[in-house]
Each structure stands twice: as structure tokens, then as C-alpha cells.
PDB file of C-alpha atoms in Angstrom:
ATOM      1  CA  MET A   1     166.253 113.347 109.970  1.00  0.00           C
ATOM      2  CA  ILE A   2     164.388 114.627 106.923  1.00  0.00           C
ATOM      3  CA  PHE A   3     164.750 112.288 103.951  1.00  0.00           C
ATOM      4  CA  LYS A   4     164.434 114.343 100.820  1.00  0.00           C
ATOM      5  CA  ARG A   5     163.845 112.518  97.568  1.00  0.00           C
ATOM      6  CA  GLU A   6     164.026 113.329  93.889  1.00  0.00           C
ATOM      7  CA  GLY A   7     160.834 115.096  92.829  1.00  0.00           C
ATOM      8  CA  ASP A   8     159.963 115.976  96.442  1.00  0.00           C
ATOM      9  CA  PRO A   9     161.290 119.499  97.123  1.00  0.00           C
ATOM     10  CA  VAL A  10     160.016 119.612 100.703  1.00  0.00           C
ATOM     11  CA  GLY A  11     160.544 116.082 101.979  1.00  0.00           C
ATOM     12  CA  GLU A  12     158.335 114.087 104.323  1.00  0.00           C
ATOM     13  CA  ILE A  13     158.593 113.758 108.079  1.00  0.00           C
ATOM     14  CA  GLY A  14     156.987 110.827 109.851  1.00  0.00           C
ATOM     15  CA  GLY A  15     154.885 107.993 108.506  1.00  0.00           C
ATOM     16  CA  TYR A  16     155.877 104.341 108.234  1.00  0.00           C
ATOM     17  CA  LEU A  17     159.501 103.264 108.030  1.00  0.00           C
ATOM     18  CA  GLU A  18     161.097 102.339 104.745  1.00  0.00           C
ATOM     19  CA  LEU A  19     163.912  99.933 103.879  1.00  0.00           C
ATOM     20  CA  GLU A  20     166.903 100.662 106.076  1.00  0.00           C
ATOM     21  CA  HIS A  21     169.620 102.914 104.661  1.00  0.00           C
ATOM     22  CA  PHE A  22     173.093 101.352 104.634  1.00  0.00           C
ATOM     23  CA  HIS A  23     176.237 103.419 104.865  1.00  0.00           C
ATOM     24  CA  GLY A  24     179.058 101.058 103.948  1.00  0.00           C
ATOM     25  CA  ALA A  25     181.514 101.759 101.149  1.00  0.00           C
ATOM     26  CA  LEU A  26     180.859 100.784  97.559  1.00  0.00           C
ATOM     27  CA  TYR A  27     183.471  98.429  96.121  1.00  0.00           C
ATOM     28  CA  TYR A  28     184.018 100.591  93.030  1.00  0.00           C
ATOM     29  CA  PRO A  29     183.263 104.161  94.095  1.00  0.00           C
ATOM     30  CA  GLU A  30     185.344 105.404  91.175  1.00  0.00           C
ATOM     31  CA  GLY A  31     183.181 103.557  88.663  1.00  0.00           C
ATOM     32  CA  VAL A  32     180.113 104.789  86.822  1.00  0.00           C
ATOM     33  CA  ALA A  33     177.270 102.953  88.579  1.00  0.00           C
ATOM     34  CA  VAL A  34     174.702 101.800  86.001  1.00  0.00           C
ATOM     35  CA  ASN A  35     171.765  99.420  85.812  1.00  0.00           C
ATOM     36  CA  ASN A  36     173.602  96.327  84.499  1.00  0.00           C
ATOM     37  CA  ALA A  37     176.827  95.089  82.918  1.00  0.00           C
ATOM     38  CA  ARG A  38     175.533  95.547  79.374  1.00  0.00           C
ATOM     39  CA  SER A  39     174.856  99.178  80.160  1.00  0.00           C
ATOM     40  CA  ALA A  40     178.382  99.452  81.539  1.00  0.00           C
ATOM     41  CA  LEU A  41     179.705  98.332  78.157  1.00  0.00           C
ATOM     42  CA  LEU A  42     177.307 100.677  76.380  1.00  0.00           C
ATOM     43  CA  TYR A  43     178.509 103.563  78.518  1.00  0.00           C
ATOM     44  CA  ILE A  44     182.129 102.877  77.537  1.00  0.00           C
ATOM     45  CA  LEU A  45     181.258 102.517  73.849  1.00  0.00           C
ATOM     46  CA  ARG A  46     179.551 105.897  73.871  1.00  0.00           C
ATOM     47  CA  ALA A  47     182.035 107.695  76.116  1.00  0.00           C
ATOM     48  CA  ARG A  48     184.991 106.443  74.032  1.00  0.00           C
ATOM     49  CA  ASN A  49     183.124 106.955  70.758  1.00  0.00           C
ATOM     50  CA  ILE A  50     183.982 103.388  69.706  1.00  0.00           C
ATOM     51  CA  ARG A  51     183.142 102.742  66.040  1.00  0.00           C
ATOM     52  CA  LYS A  52     184.135  99.058  65.884  1.00  0.00           C
ATOM     53  CA  ILE A  53     184.715  96.367  68.484  1.00  0.00           C
ATOM     54  CA  PHE A  54     186.363  92.944  68.351  1.00  0.00           C
ATOM     55  CA  LEU A  55     184.516  90.307  70.388  1.00  0.00           C
ATOM     56  CA  PRO A  56     185.313  86.666  71.246  1.00  0.00           C
ATOM     57  CA  TYR A  57     183.114  83.924  69.818  1.00  0.00           C
ATOM     58  CA  TYR A  58     182.973  82.521  73.362  1.00  0.00           C
ATOM     59  CA  LEU A  59     180.649  85.198  74.728  1.00  0.00           C
ATOM     60  CA  CYS A  60     177.041  85.847  75.673  1.00  0.00           C
ATOM     61  CA  GLY A  61     174.947  86.652  72.608  1.00  0.00           C
ATOM     62  CA  ASP A  62     173.446  89.651  74.410  1.00  0.00           C
ATOM     63  CA  VAL A  63     176.694  91.551  73.880  1.00  0.00           C
ATOM     64  CA  MET A  64     176.472  91.082  70.119  1.00  0.00           C
ATOM     65  CA  ALA A  65     172.822  92.122  70.217  1.00  0.00           C
ATOM     66  CA  LEU A  66     173.737  95.270  72.157  1.00  0.00           C
ATOM     67  CA  CYS A  67     176.361  96.222  69.571  1.00  0.00           C
ATOM     68  CA  GLU A  68     173.848  95.681  66.773  1.00  0.00           C
ATOM     69  CA  ARG A  69     171.253  97.879  68.489  1.00  0.00           C
ATOM     70  CA  GLU A  70     173.873 100.567  69.077  1.00  0.00           C
ATOM     71  CA  GLY A  71     175.060 100.396  65.459  1.00  0.00           C
ATOM     72  CA  VAL A  72     178.618  99.395  66.411  1.00  0.00           C
ATOM     73  CA  PRO A  73     180.047  96.861  63.939  1.00  0.00           C
ATOM     74  CA  TYR A  74     181.861  93.919  65.491  1.00  0.00           C
ATOM     75  CA  GLU A  75     184.252  91.240  64.357  1.00  0.00           C
ATOM     76  CA  LEU A  76     184.612  87.918  66.155  1.00  0.00           C
ATOM     77  CA  TYR A  77     187.863  86.260  67.214  1.00  0.00           C
ATOM     78  CA  HIS A  78     188.820  82.912  68.742  1.00  0.00           C
ATOM     79  CA  ILE A  79     190.579  82.179  72.037  1.00  0.00           C
ATOM     80  CA  ASN A  80     193.364  79.690  72.739  1.00  0.00           C
ATOM     81  CA  GLU A  81     193.822  77.042  75.445  1.00  0.00           C
ATOM     82  CA  ALA A  82     194.791  79.747  77.952  1.00  0.00           C
ATOM     83  CA  PHE A  83     191.562  81.655  77.161  1.00  0.00           C
ATOM     84  CA  LEU A  84     193.619  84.421  75.526  1.00  0.00           C
ATOM     85  CA  PRO A  85     192.706  86.153  72.240  1.00  0.00           C
ATOM     86  CA  VAL A  86     193.922  84.584  69.011  1.00  0.00           C
ATOM     87  CA  PHE A  87     193.926  87.919  67.290  1.00  0.00           C
ATOM     88  CA  ASP A  88     196.617  89.943  65.519  1.00  0.00           C
ATOM     89  CA  HIS A  89     194.869  93.184  64.572  1.00  0.00           C
ATOM     90  CA  ILE A  90     195.946  96.319  66.456  1.00  0.00           C
ATOM     91  CA  PRO A  91     192.876  98.508  66.995  1.00  0.00           C
ATOM     92  CA  GLU A  92     192.630 101.972  65.538  1.00  0.00           C
ATOM     93  CA  GLN A  93     191.868 104.954  67.775  1.00  0.00           C
ATOM     94  CA  ASP A  94     188.099 104.427  67.491  1.00  0.00           C
ATOM     95  CA  GLU A  95     188.240 100.623  67.820  1.00  0.00           C
ATOM     96  CA  ALA A  96     188.489  98.361  70.862  1.00  0.00           C
ATOM     97  CA  VAL A  97     189.169  94.736  71.741  1.00  0.00           C
ATOM     98  CA  TYR A  98     186.724  93.201  74.205  1.00  0.00           C
ATOM     99  CA  VAL A  99     188.525  90.679  76.414  1.00  0.00           C
ATOM    100  CA  VAL A 100     186.632  88.421  78.812  1.00  0.00           C
ATOM    101  CA  ASN A 101     188.239  87.455  82.095  1.00  0.00           C
ATOM    102  CA  TYR A 102     186.722  83.966  82.131  1.00  0.00           C
ATOM    103  CA  TYR A 103     186.157  82.777  85.710  1.00  0.00           C
ATOM    104  CA  GLY A 104     188.772  85.287  86.872  1.00  0.00           C
ATOM    105  CA  MET A 105     191.553  83.222  85.277  1.00  0.00           C
ATOM    106  CA  LEU A 106     193.272  86.278  83.749  1.00  0.00           C
ATOM    107  CA  ASN A 107     195.376  87.818  86.488  1.00  0.00           C
ATOM    108  CA  GLU A 108     196.698  91.373  86.531  1.00  0.00           C
ATOM    109  CA  ALA A 109     199.941  90.438  84.798  1.00  0.00           C
ATOM    110  CA  ARG A 110     198.102  88.728  81.930  1.00  0.00           C
ATOM    111  CA  GLU A 111     195.750  91.645  81.505  1.00  0.00           C
ATOM    112  CA  SER A 112     198.662  94.077  81.495  1.00  0.00           C
ATOM    113  CA  GLU A 113     200.253  92.085  78.668  1.00  0.00           C
ATOM    114  CA  ILE A 114     196.989  92.159  76.711  1.00  0.00           C
ATOM    115  CA  LEU A 115     196.644  95.915  77.200  1.00  0.00           C
ATOM    116  CA  LYS A 116     200.227  96.509  76.120  1.00  0.00           C
ATOM    117  CA  ARG A 117     199.663  94.460  72.972  1.00  0.00           C
ATOM    118  CA  TYR A 118     196.339  95.910  71.819  1.00  0.00           C
ATOM    119  CA  GLY A 119     196.270  99.400  73.316  1.00  0.00           C
ATOM    120  CA  ARG A 120     192.500  99.946  73.464  1.00  0.00           C
ATOM    121  CA  VAL A 121     190.946  97.155  75.539  1.00  0.00           C
ATOM    122  CA  ILE A 122     187.636  96.764  77.346  1.00  0.00           C
ATOM    123  CA  PHE A 123     187.963  94.050  79.991  1.00  0.00           C
ATOM    124  CA  ASP A 124     184.857  92.060  80.886  1.00  0.00           C
ATOM    125  CA  HIS A 125     184.992  91.301  84.624  1.00  0.00           C
ATOM    126  CA  VAL A 126     181.440  90.012  84.844  1.00  0.00           C
ATOM    127  CA  GLN A 127     182.956  86.787  86.238  1.00  0.00           C
ATOM    128  CA  ALA A 128     185.665  88.602  88.222  1.00  0.00           C
ATOM    129  CA  PHE A 129     183.979  91.193  90.423  1.00  0.00           C
ATOM    130  CA  PHE A 130     186.732  91.303  93.034  1.00  0.00           C
ATOM    131  CA  GLN A 131     189.609  91.719  90.589  1.00  0.00           C
ATOM    132  CA  ARG A 132     190.543  95.379  90.423  1.00  0.00           C
ATOM    133  CA  PRO A 133     190.879  97.110  87.039  1.00  0.00           C
ATOM    134  CA  ILE A 134     194.322  97.713  85.613  1.00  0.00           C
ATOM    135  CA  PRO A 135     195.345 101.291  84.784  1.00  0.00           C
ATOM    136  CA  GLY A 136     194.836 102.251  81.156  1.00  0.00           C
ATOM    137  CA  GLY A 137     192.059  99.773  80.413  1.00  0.00           C
ATOM    138  CA  ASP A 138     188.288 100.087  80.675  1.00  0.00           C
ATOM    139  CA  THR A 139     186.474  97.477  82.769  1.00  0.00           C
ATOM    140  CA  VAL A 140     182.900  96.187  83.014  1.00  0.00           C
ATOM    141  CA  TYR A 141     181.479  94.662  86.205  1.00  0.00           C
ATOM    142  CA  SER A 142     178.174  93.016  87.119  1.00  0.00           C
ATOM    143  CA  CYS A 143     176.568  93.200  90.567  1.00  0.00           C
ATOM    144  CA  ARG A 144     173.822  90.593  90.291  1.00  0.00           C
ATOM    145  CA  LYS A 145     176.227  87.854  89.149  1.00  0.00           C
ATOM    146  CA  PHE A 146     177.878  87.988  92.588  1.00  0.00           C
ATOM    147  CA  PHE A 147     175.297  89.337  95.029  1.00  0.00           C
ATOM    148  CA  GLY A 148     171.601  89.056  95.833  1.00  0.00           C
ATOM    149  CA  VAL A 149     170.597  92.277  94.094  1.00  0.00           C
ATOM    150  CA  PRO A 150     168.161  92.693  91.188  1.00  0.00           C
ATOM    151  CA  ASP A 151     170.470  94.601  88.850  1.00  0.00           C
ATOM    152  CA  GLY A 152     173.489  96.883  88.776  1.00  0.00           C
ATOM    153  CA  GLY A 153     176.873  97.188  87.122  1.00  0.00           C
ATOM    154  CA  TYR A 154     179.963  99.376  86.991  1.00  0.00           C
ATOM    155  CA  ALA A 155     181.878 100.917  84.128  1.00  0.00           C
ATOM    156  CA  VAL A 156     185.351 101.698  85.449  1.00  0.00           C
ATOM    157  CA  THR A 157     186.781 104.158  82.947  1.00  0.00           C
ATOM    158  CA  ASP A 158     188.263 107.633  82.854  1.00  0.00           C
ATOM    159  CA  ALA A 159     185.943 108.532  79.952  1.00  0.00           C
ATOM    160  CA  ARG A 160     182.712 110.327  80.777  1.00  0.00           C
ATOM    161  CA  LEU A 161     179.525 111.153  78.942  1.00  0.00           C
ATOM    162  CA  GLU A 162     178.552 114.814  79.104  1.00  0.00           C
ATOM    163  CA  GLN A 163     174.865 114.236  79.804  1.00  0.00           C
ATOM    164  CA  PRO A 164     173.827 112.792  83.194  1.00  0.00           C
ATOM    165  CA  LEU A 165     171.990 109.471  83.126  1.00  0.00           C
ATOM    166  CA  GLU A 166     168.365 108.981  84.049  1.00  0.00           C
ATOM    167  CA  GLN A 167     168.080 106.886  87.197  1.00  0.00           C
ATOM    168  CA  ASP A 168     166.767 103.344  87.151  1.00  0.00           C
ATOM    169  CA  ARG A 169     164.094 101.992  89.501  1.00  0.00           C
ATOM    170  CA  SER A 170     164.329  98.430  90.882  1.00  0.00           C
ATOM    171  CA  GLN A 171     161.297  98.000  93.121  1.00  0.00           C
ATOM    172  CA  ASP A 172     159.489  95.720  90.640  1.00  0.00           C
ATOM    173  CA  ARG A 173     162.451  93.319  90.246  1.00  0.00           C
ATOM    174  CA  PHE A 174     162.618  91.881  93.744  1.00  0.00           C
ATOM    175  CA  ARG A 175     160.005  89.122  93.674  1.00  0.00           C
ATOM    176  CA  HIS A 176     162.417  86.286  92.817  1.00  0.00           C
ATOM    177  CA  LEU A 177     164.971  87.508  95.362  1.00  0.00           C
ATOM    178  CA  LEU A 178     162.487  87.897  98.198  1.00  0.00           C
ATOM    179  CA  GLY A 179     160.712  84.692  97.234  1.00  0.00           C
ATOM    180  CA  ARG A 180     163.899  82.667  97.366  1.00  0.00           C
ATOM    181  CA  PHE A 181     164.892  84.341 100.645  1.00  0.00           C
ATOM    182  CA  GLU A 182     161.647  83.387 102.403  1.00  0.00           C
ATOM    183  CA  GLY A 183     160.129  80.740 100.155  1.00  0.00           C
ATOM    184  CA  PRO A 184     160.401  76.959 100.142  1.00  0.00           C
ATOM    185  CA  SER A 185     162.659  76.665  97.084  1.00  0.00           C
ATOM    186  CA  ALA A 186     164.265  78.548  94.238  1.00  0.00           C
ATOM    187  CA  SER A 187     162.197  76.647  91.667  1.00  0.00           C
ATOM    188  CA  ALA A 188     158.992  78.212  93.012  1.00  0.00           C
ATOM    189  CA  TYR A 189     160.215  81.601  91.819  1.00  0.00           C
ATOM    190  CA  TYR A 190     162.197  80.577  88.751  1.00  0.00           C
ATOM    191  CA  GLU A 191     159.675  82.083  86.328  1.00  0.00           C
ATOM    192  CA  ASP A 192     159.975  85.402  88.163  1.00  0.00           C
ATOM    193  CA  PHE A 193     163.747  85.154  87.835  1.00  0.00           C
ATOM    194  CA  LYS A 194     163.468  84.556  84.083  1.00  0.00           C
ATOM    195  CA  ARG A 195     161.131  87.512  83.669  1.00  0.00           C
ATOM    196  CA  SER A 196     163.592  89.702  85.520  1.00  0.00           C
ATOM    197  CA  GLU A 197     166.445  88.507  83.307  1.00  0.00           C
ATOM    198  CA  HIS A 198     164.481  89.089  80.092  1.00  0.00           C
ATOM    199  CA  ALA A 199     163.703  92.634  81.193  1.00  0.00           C
ATOM    200  CA  PHE A 200     167.361  93.542  80.611  1.00  0.00           C
ATOM    201  CA  GLU A 201     167.412  92.480  76.953  1.00  0.00           C
ATOM    202  CA  ASP A 202     166.352  95.901  75.668  1.00  0.00           C
ATOM    203  CA  ALA A 203     167.062  97.959  78.778  1.00  0.00           C
ATOM    204  CA  ALA A 204     168.218 101.531  78.275  1.00  0.00           C
ATOM    205  CA  LEU A 205     171.446 102.910  79.705  1.00  0.00           C
ATOM    206  CA  LEU A 206     170.465 104.145  83.175  1.00  0.00           C
ATOM    207  CA  GLU A 207     172.126 105.098  86.417  1.00  0.00           C
ATOM    208  CA  MET A 208     172.057 102.420  89.123  1.00  0.00           C
ATOM    209  CA  SER A 209     168.817 102.510  91.102  1.00  0.00           C
ATOM    210  CA  PRO A 210     168.753 103.927  94.646  1.00  0.00           C
ATOM    211  CA  LEU A 211     167.636 100.517  95.959  1.00  0.00           C
ATOM    212  CA  THR A 212     170.507  98.619  94.394  1.00  0.00           C
ATOM    213  CA  ARG A 213     173.061 101.255  95.371  1.00  0.00           C
ATOM    214  CA  ASN A 214     171.783 101.045  98.954  1.00  0.00           C
ATOM    215  CA  LEU A 215     172.047  97.256  99.025  1.00  0.00           C
ATOM    216  CA  MET A 216     175.554  97.400  97.562  1.00  0.00           C
ATOM    217  CA  ARG A 217     176.523  99.599 100.526  1.00  0.00           C
ATOM    218  CA  GLY A 218     175.327  96.917 102.946  1.00  0.00           C
ATOM    219  CA  ILE A 219     177.536  94.043 101.732  1.00  0.00           C
ATOM    220  CA  ASP A 220     180.476  92.725 103.750  1.00  0.00           C
ATOM    221  CA  TYR A 221     182.729  92.392 100.720  1.00  0.00           C
ATOM    222  CA  GLU A 222     185.681  90.920 102.558  1.00  0.00           C
ATOM    223  CA  ALA A 223     183.543  88.170 104.099  1.00  0.00           C
ATOM    224  CA  VAL A 224     182.021  87.365 100.700  1.00  0.00           C
ATOM    225  CA  ARG A 225     185.431  87.202  99.041  1.00  0.00           C
ATOM    226  CA  GLN A 226     186.851  84.927 101.737  1.00  0.00           C
ATOM    227  CA  LYS A 227     183.869  82.563 101.653  1.00  0.00           C
ATOM    228  CA  ARG A 228     184.038  82.229  97.868  1.00  0.00           C
ATOM    229  CA  GLU A 229     187.772  81.548  97.965  1.00  0.00           C
ATOM    230  CA  ALA A 230     187.426  78.948 100.740  1.00  0.00           C
ATOM    231  CA  ASN A 231     184.686  77.097  98.848  1.00  0.00           C
ATOM    232  CA  PHE A 232     186.683  77.282  95.619  1.00  0.00           C
ATOM    233  CA  GLN A 233     189.690  75.715  97.350  1.00  0.00           C
ATOM    234  CA  ILE A 234     187.579  72.804  98.598  1.00  0.00           C
ATOM    235  CA  LEU A 235     186.350  72.084  95.073  1.00  0.00           C
ATOM    236  CA  SER A 236     189.831  72.525  93.642  1.00  0.00           C
ATOM    237  CA  ALA A 237     191.299  70.071  96.154  1.00  0.00           C
ATOM    238  CA  GLY A 238     188.601  67.528  95.360  1.00  0.00           C
ATOM    239  CA  LEU A 239     188.539  67.885  91.586  1.00  0.00           C
ATOM    240  CA  GLY A 240     191.856  69.373  90.504  1.00  0.00           C
ATOM    241  CA  SER A 241     193.345  66.066  89.367  1.00  0.00           C
ATOM    242  CA  LYS A 242     190.231  65.378  87.254  1.00  0.00           C
ATOM    243  CA  ASN A 243     189.915  68.850  85.756  1.00  0.00           C
ATOM    244  CA  ALA A 244     191.353  69.517  82.299  1.00  0.00           C
ATOM    245  CA  LEU A 245     191.266  73.244  83.127  1.00  0.00           C
ATOM    246  CA  HIS A 246     193.755  74.940  85.414  1.00  0.00           C
ATOM    247  CA  PRO A 247     191.854  77.913  86.846  1.00  0.00           C
ATOM    248  CA  GLY A 248     194.528  78.898  89.364  1.00  0.00           C
ATOM    249  CA  THR A 249     193.345  80.812  92.425  1.00  0.00           C
ATOM    250  CA  PRO A 250     191.003  83.636  91.357  1.00  0.00           C
ATOM    251  CA  ILE A 251     190.198  86.521  93.692  1.00  0.00           C
ATOM    252  CA  GLY A 252     186.692  86.017  95.116  1.00  0.00           C
ATOM    253  CA  PRO A 253     185.826  83.524  92.352  1.00  0.00           C
ATOM    254  CA  TYR A 254     182.552  83.491  90.443  1.00  0.00           C
ATOM    255  CA  ALA A 255     182.382  79.681  90.225  1.00  0.00           C
ATOM    256  CA  TYR A 256     184.699  76.687  89.967  1.00  0.00           C
ATOM    257  CA  PRO A 257     185.037  75.849  86.240  1.00  0.00           C
ATOM    258  CA  PHE A 258     185.158  72.070  85.942  1.00  0.00           C
ATOM    259  CA  TYR A 259     185.583  70.531  82.497  1.00  0.00           C
ATOM    260  CA  CYS A 260     184.180  67.063  81.864  1.00  0.00           C
ATOM    261  CA  LYS A 261     183.564  65.222  78.618  1.00  0.00           C
ATOM    262  CA  ASP A 262     179.802  64.826  78.923  1.00  0.00           C
ATOM    263  CA  GLY A 263     178.770  68.118  80.500  1.00  0.00           C
ATOM    264  CA  PRO A 264     175.082  68.116  79.459  1.00  0.00           C
ATOM    265  CA  SER A 265     174.490  64.671  80.931  1.00  0.00           C
ATOM    266  CA  VAL A 266     176.319  65.507  84.158  1.00  0.00           C
ATOM    267  CA  ARG A 267     174.312  68.737  84.511  1.00  0.00           C
ATOM    268  CA  GLN A 268     171.086  66.816  84.151  1.00  0.00           C
ATOM    269  CA  LYS A 269     172.080  64.257  86.770  1.00  0.00           C
ATOM    270  CA  LEU A 270     173.214  66.951  89.202  1.00  0.00           C
ATOM    271  CA  ALA A 271     169.867  68.712  88.774  1.00  0.00           C
ATOM    272  CA  GLN A 272     168.112  65.516  89.803  1.00  0.00           C
ATOM    273  CA  GLU A 273     169.949  65.902  93.122  1.00  0.00           C
ATOM    274  CA  LYS A 274     168.910  69.565  93.380  1.00  0.00           C
ATOM    275  CA  ILE A 275     172.343  70.838  92.418  1.00  0.00           C
ATOM    276  CA  TYR A 276     171.842  73.339  89.614  1.00  0.00           C
ATOM    277  CA  VAL A 277     174.692  74.170  87.238  1.00  0.00           C
ATOM    278  CA  PRO A 278     173.932  76.480  84.296  1.00  0.00           C
ATOM    279  CA  THR A 279     175.045  76.277  80.694  1.00  0.00           C
ATOM    280  CA  LEU A 280     176.659  79.637  80.151  1.00  0.00           C
ATOM    281  CA  TRP A 281     176.232  81.268  76.763  1.00  0.00           C
ATOM    282  CA  PRO A 282     174.294  78.536  74.879  1.00  0.00           C
ATOM    283  CA  ASN A 283     174.514  80.731  71.757  1.00  0.00           C
ATOM    284  CA  VAL A 284     178.138  79.568  71.428  1.00  0.00           C
ATOM    285  CA  LEU A 285     176.873  76.028  70.798  1.00  0.00           C
ATOM    286  CA  GLU A 286     175.677  77.265  67.394  1.00  0.00           C
ATOM    287  CA  GLN A 287     178.252  79.850  66.322  1.00  0.00           C
ATOM    288  CA  GLY A 288     181.674  78.990  67.742  1.00  0.00           C
ATOM    289  CA  SER A 289     184.424  76.697  66.545  1.00  0.00           C
ATOM    290  CA  ALA A 290     184.416  73.043  67.573  1.00  0.00           C
ATOM    291  CA  ARG A 291     186.611  73.863  70.547  1.00  0.00           C
ATOM    292  CA  GLU A 292     184.454  76.780  71.702  1.00  0.00           C
ATOM    293  CA  ARG A 293     181.305  74.705  71.365  1.00  0.00           C
ATOM    294  CA  ASP A 294     183.051  72.070  73.463  1.00  0.00           C
ATOM    295  CA  LEU A 295     183.836  74.633  76.184  1.00  0.00           C
ATOM    296  CA  ALA A 296     180.269  75.951  76.261  1.00  0.00           C
ATOM    297  CA  ALA A 297     178.810  72.457  76.551  1.00  0.00           C
ATOM    298  CA  ASN A 298     181.286  70.830  78.905  1.00  0.00           C
ATOM    299  CA  ILE A 299     182.516  73.439  81.372  1.00  0.00           C
ATOM    300  CA  LEU A 300     180.463  73.104  84.529  1.00  0.00           C
ATOM    301  CA  PRO A 301     180.505  76.372  86.536  1.00  0.00           C
ATOM    302  CA  LEU A 302     180.137  74.749  89.943  1.00  0.00           C
ATOM    303  CA  PRO A 303     178.626  77.092  92.562  1.00  0.00           C
ATOM    304  CA  CYS A 304     181.013  78.194  95.317  1.00  0.00           C
ATOM    305  CA  ASP A 305     179.432  81.473  96.380  1.00  0.00           C
ATOM    306  CA  GLN A 306     178.860  82.995  99.808  1.00  0.00           C
ATOM    307  CA  ARG A 307     175.599  81.140 100.466  1.00  0.00           C
ATOM    308  CA  TYR A 308     177.480  77.890 101.015  1.00  0.00           C
ATOM    309  CA  GLY A 309     179.998  76.339 103.364  1.00  0.00           C
ATOM    310  CA  ALA A 310     182.226  73.293 103.581  1.00  0.00           C
ATOM    311  CA  ASP A 311     179.320  70.865 104.105  1.00  0.00           C
ATOM    312  CA  ASP A 312     177.656  72.079 100.909  1.00  0.00           C
ATOM    313  CA  MET A 313     180.876  71.730  98.931  1.00  0.00           C
ATOM    314  CA  ASP A 314     181.330  68.195 100.287  1.00  0.00           C
ATOM    315  CA  ARG A 315     177.792  67.317  99.202  1.00  0.00           C
ATOM    316  CA  LEU A 316     178.493  68.705  95.734  1.00  0.00           C
ATOM    317  CA  LEU A 317     181.769  66.762  95.479  1.00  0.00           C
ATOM    318  CA  THR A 318     180.153  63.526  96.650  1.00  0.00           C
ATOM    319  CA  ALA A 319     177.353  63.814  94.095  1.00  0.00           C
ATOM    320  CA  LEU A 320     179.636  64.810  91.252  1.00  0.00           C
ATOM    321  CA  ASN A 321     182.196  62.063  91.913  1.00  0.00           C
ATOM    322  CA  ARG A 322     179.418  59.471  92.060  1.00  0.00           C
ATOM    323  CA  ILE A 323     178.066  60.671  88.711  1.00  0.00           C
ATOM    324  CA  LEU A 324     181.520  60.761  87.113  1.00  0.00           C
ATOM    325  CA  SER A 325     182.229  57.213  88.244  1.00  0.00           C
ATOM    326  CA  THR A 326     179.281  55.974  86.159  1.00  0.00           C
ATOM    327  CA  GLN A 327     180.040  57.961  83.000  1.00  0.00           C
TER     328      GLN A 327
END
């Protein structure tokens, strides 16, 4: 077979083998495949010609920074105990409400109610990759939050930009992924991971790279979804009575959100046992209400992804329960 590439009108025959080409289905073939979730939002803003957006306080600061760079004014709103918008304004034709599906806790029925109320909604499914978009709304997805890929996102929308996107290249963003795959520990490549993350801060809107698209075709999505749900259920069974949150049963969950009163201390003690739990959106600790600052500090997104099995979840539960018993 002759593999013809962009910029190579003839194509090469022979030579050394490259990375294998996968031929599985993409999970969102109808989506616009871009280089990351922020670009997915940017694509929707431009395609819809959005002139103002309403964002939750409880959100990554990179989204606000993106809107500022794009020249799209934003107004912040609070969320209630059910993680729903506390917000009465009905958007104009060129406005939109950005609604985050935190940990996949907003099911289809809830999102349909939100869409019916506000009309123009962009749903953030960065923490809900496996939850399908609802008709009439625009939806943003992230690839690298759920899979071992260096970048990638989807904008699922019926709006389209007229000009085709320049294609991204990912070959220089694999060091932390390959290092963790073959190396002794994740910490040995953590600086590479941080450099890769920082590279997205000012990234342009680009089409998903050929490498990432290829890897996304090689994933057994059903197996990943089932493993995440099984791990989530183990954590839910072990912690549900102690958890002030009621996350329900998300589809292919991102993490198990466990609320405890002294989150920073518990995180630190878990890290001492080589169990790493991030603080999501630390910017909220400085700009949100008292309740939102409390959520940012004290929700522990416990890992339950496809890398782990029942023994790992039992180890996590044992360590966490021991720490909680001394708090």
C-alpha cells in the first residue's frame, strides 16, 4: 500500500515501518476534531458568532483566559447544591450559557431541562466523555482527560466555520506518556507532563493531529467505559455513606468525587502513600464564593480510570479510610 501524506504528492514506498495505523471507529465521528477542549469551545464561539458568554465561578481559569484572548466578554454565575446554574438571565441570540457537567452528574434529563430554560447552551463534557450530547445544544469534549493521548478534543455542534483548520502535530508531546508507559514511575516524567500542559495555554485553534486521531481509533471504548464504571461502583460502595455528595451513576465516569472536610490535608497524606489526587481548578480558591472555594478545596476526585482494577480500588479505600479515621 502506498501511504500518501500531506505535502508529499508522490508518496513513499518502502523504508522503515512507522506507528501502526488503527482502523476502529471514533467515538464522536460527527464532532469537529480539534487539538484540545479549549479549542473546541473556541470553535463553537466562532462558529456561533457568540458575543457574550455566561460562565460558572466553579471553572478552570483557562476558560476565562481564552474568552479574554478571543475578546468575548463573560459574566460569572454561581451554582447550587445540585451543581446547577443559579442564573436567571435568558441569553440573547448572540449570547450563550456555559454549563459544566461536573463529574458527569448532569444526566440527559437535567441537561434537557437546562437547554429548555436557557435556549443557547454550551455543555462542558470535559469530565463526561462518554455522555452523548443532547440535540439542540453544543458540547465540548476532551480526549486527554480520559485516555493516554497527548491532546485532542471534540466540538459537537451543527455550526461550522467556513475556513478549514490547519492541522496540529503531536509528535513532540509524547515524552511524558511514553516515559510513564515504560519508565519506573510517573514522577520521573512529571516535569514533561507539566510542560505539555503549559503548551496548551496559548495554543491556536487547530484540527486534531493525525497521531492523536489514529490513537483515538485504536481505543476499546466499551471496555474503558465498563472498567471505569466498575471501579466507580467499588468506591461508591465503600464511601457512599461518608460522602456529602451524591454523584449517582455516571456513564464511564471521570473520577469518583468524594467530599471531605479537610481535603488539602487528606490529599497530602494520600500522596505520601503514592496515591495522587489533584486539586481541580485552584483558581476558584481565590475568586469563588465561600461554598465554591469549599468545593474546590475539599472535593477529592479519586481515580477510577481504566488503568486500575478492584485490588487498586481496595488499596485506595484502605488508605483513605485509615486517613479519615485520624482526622
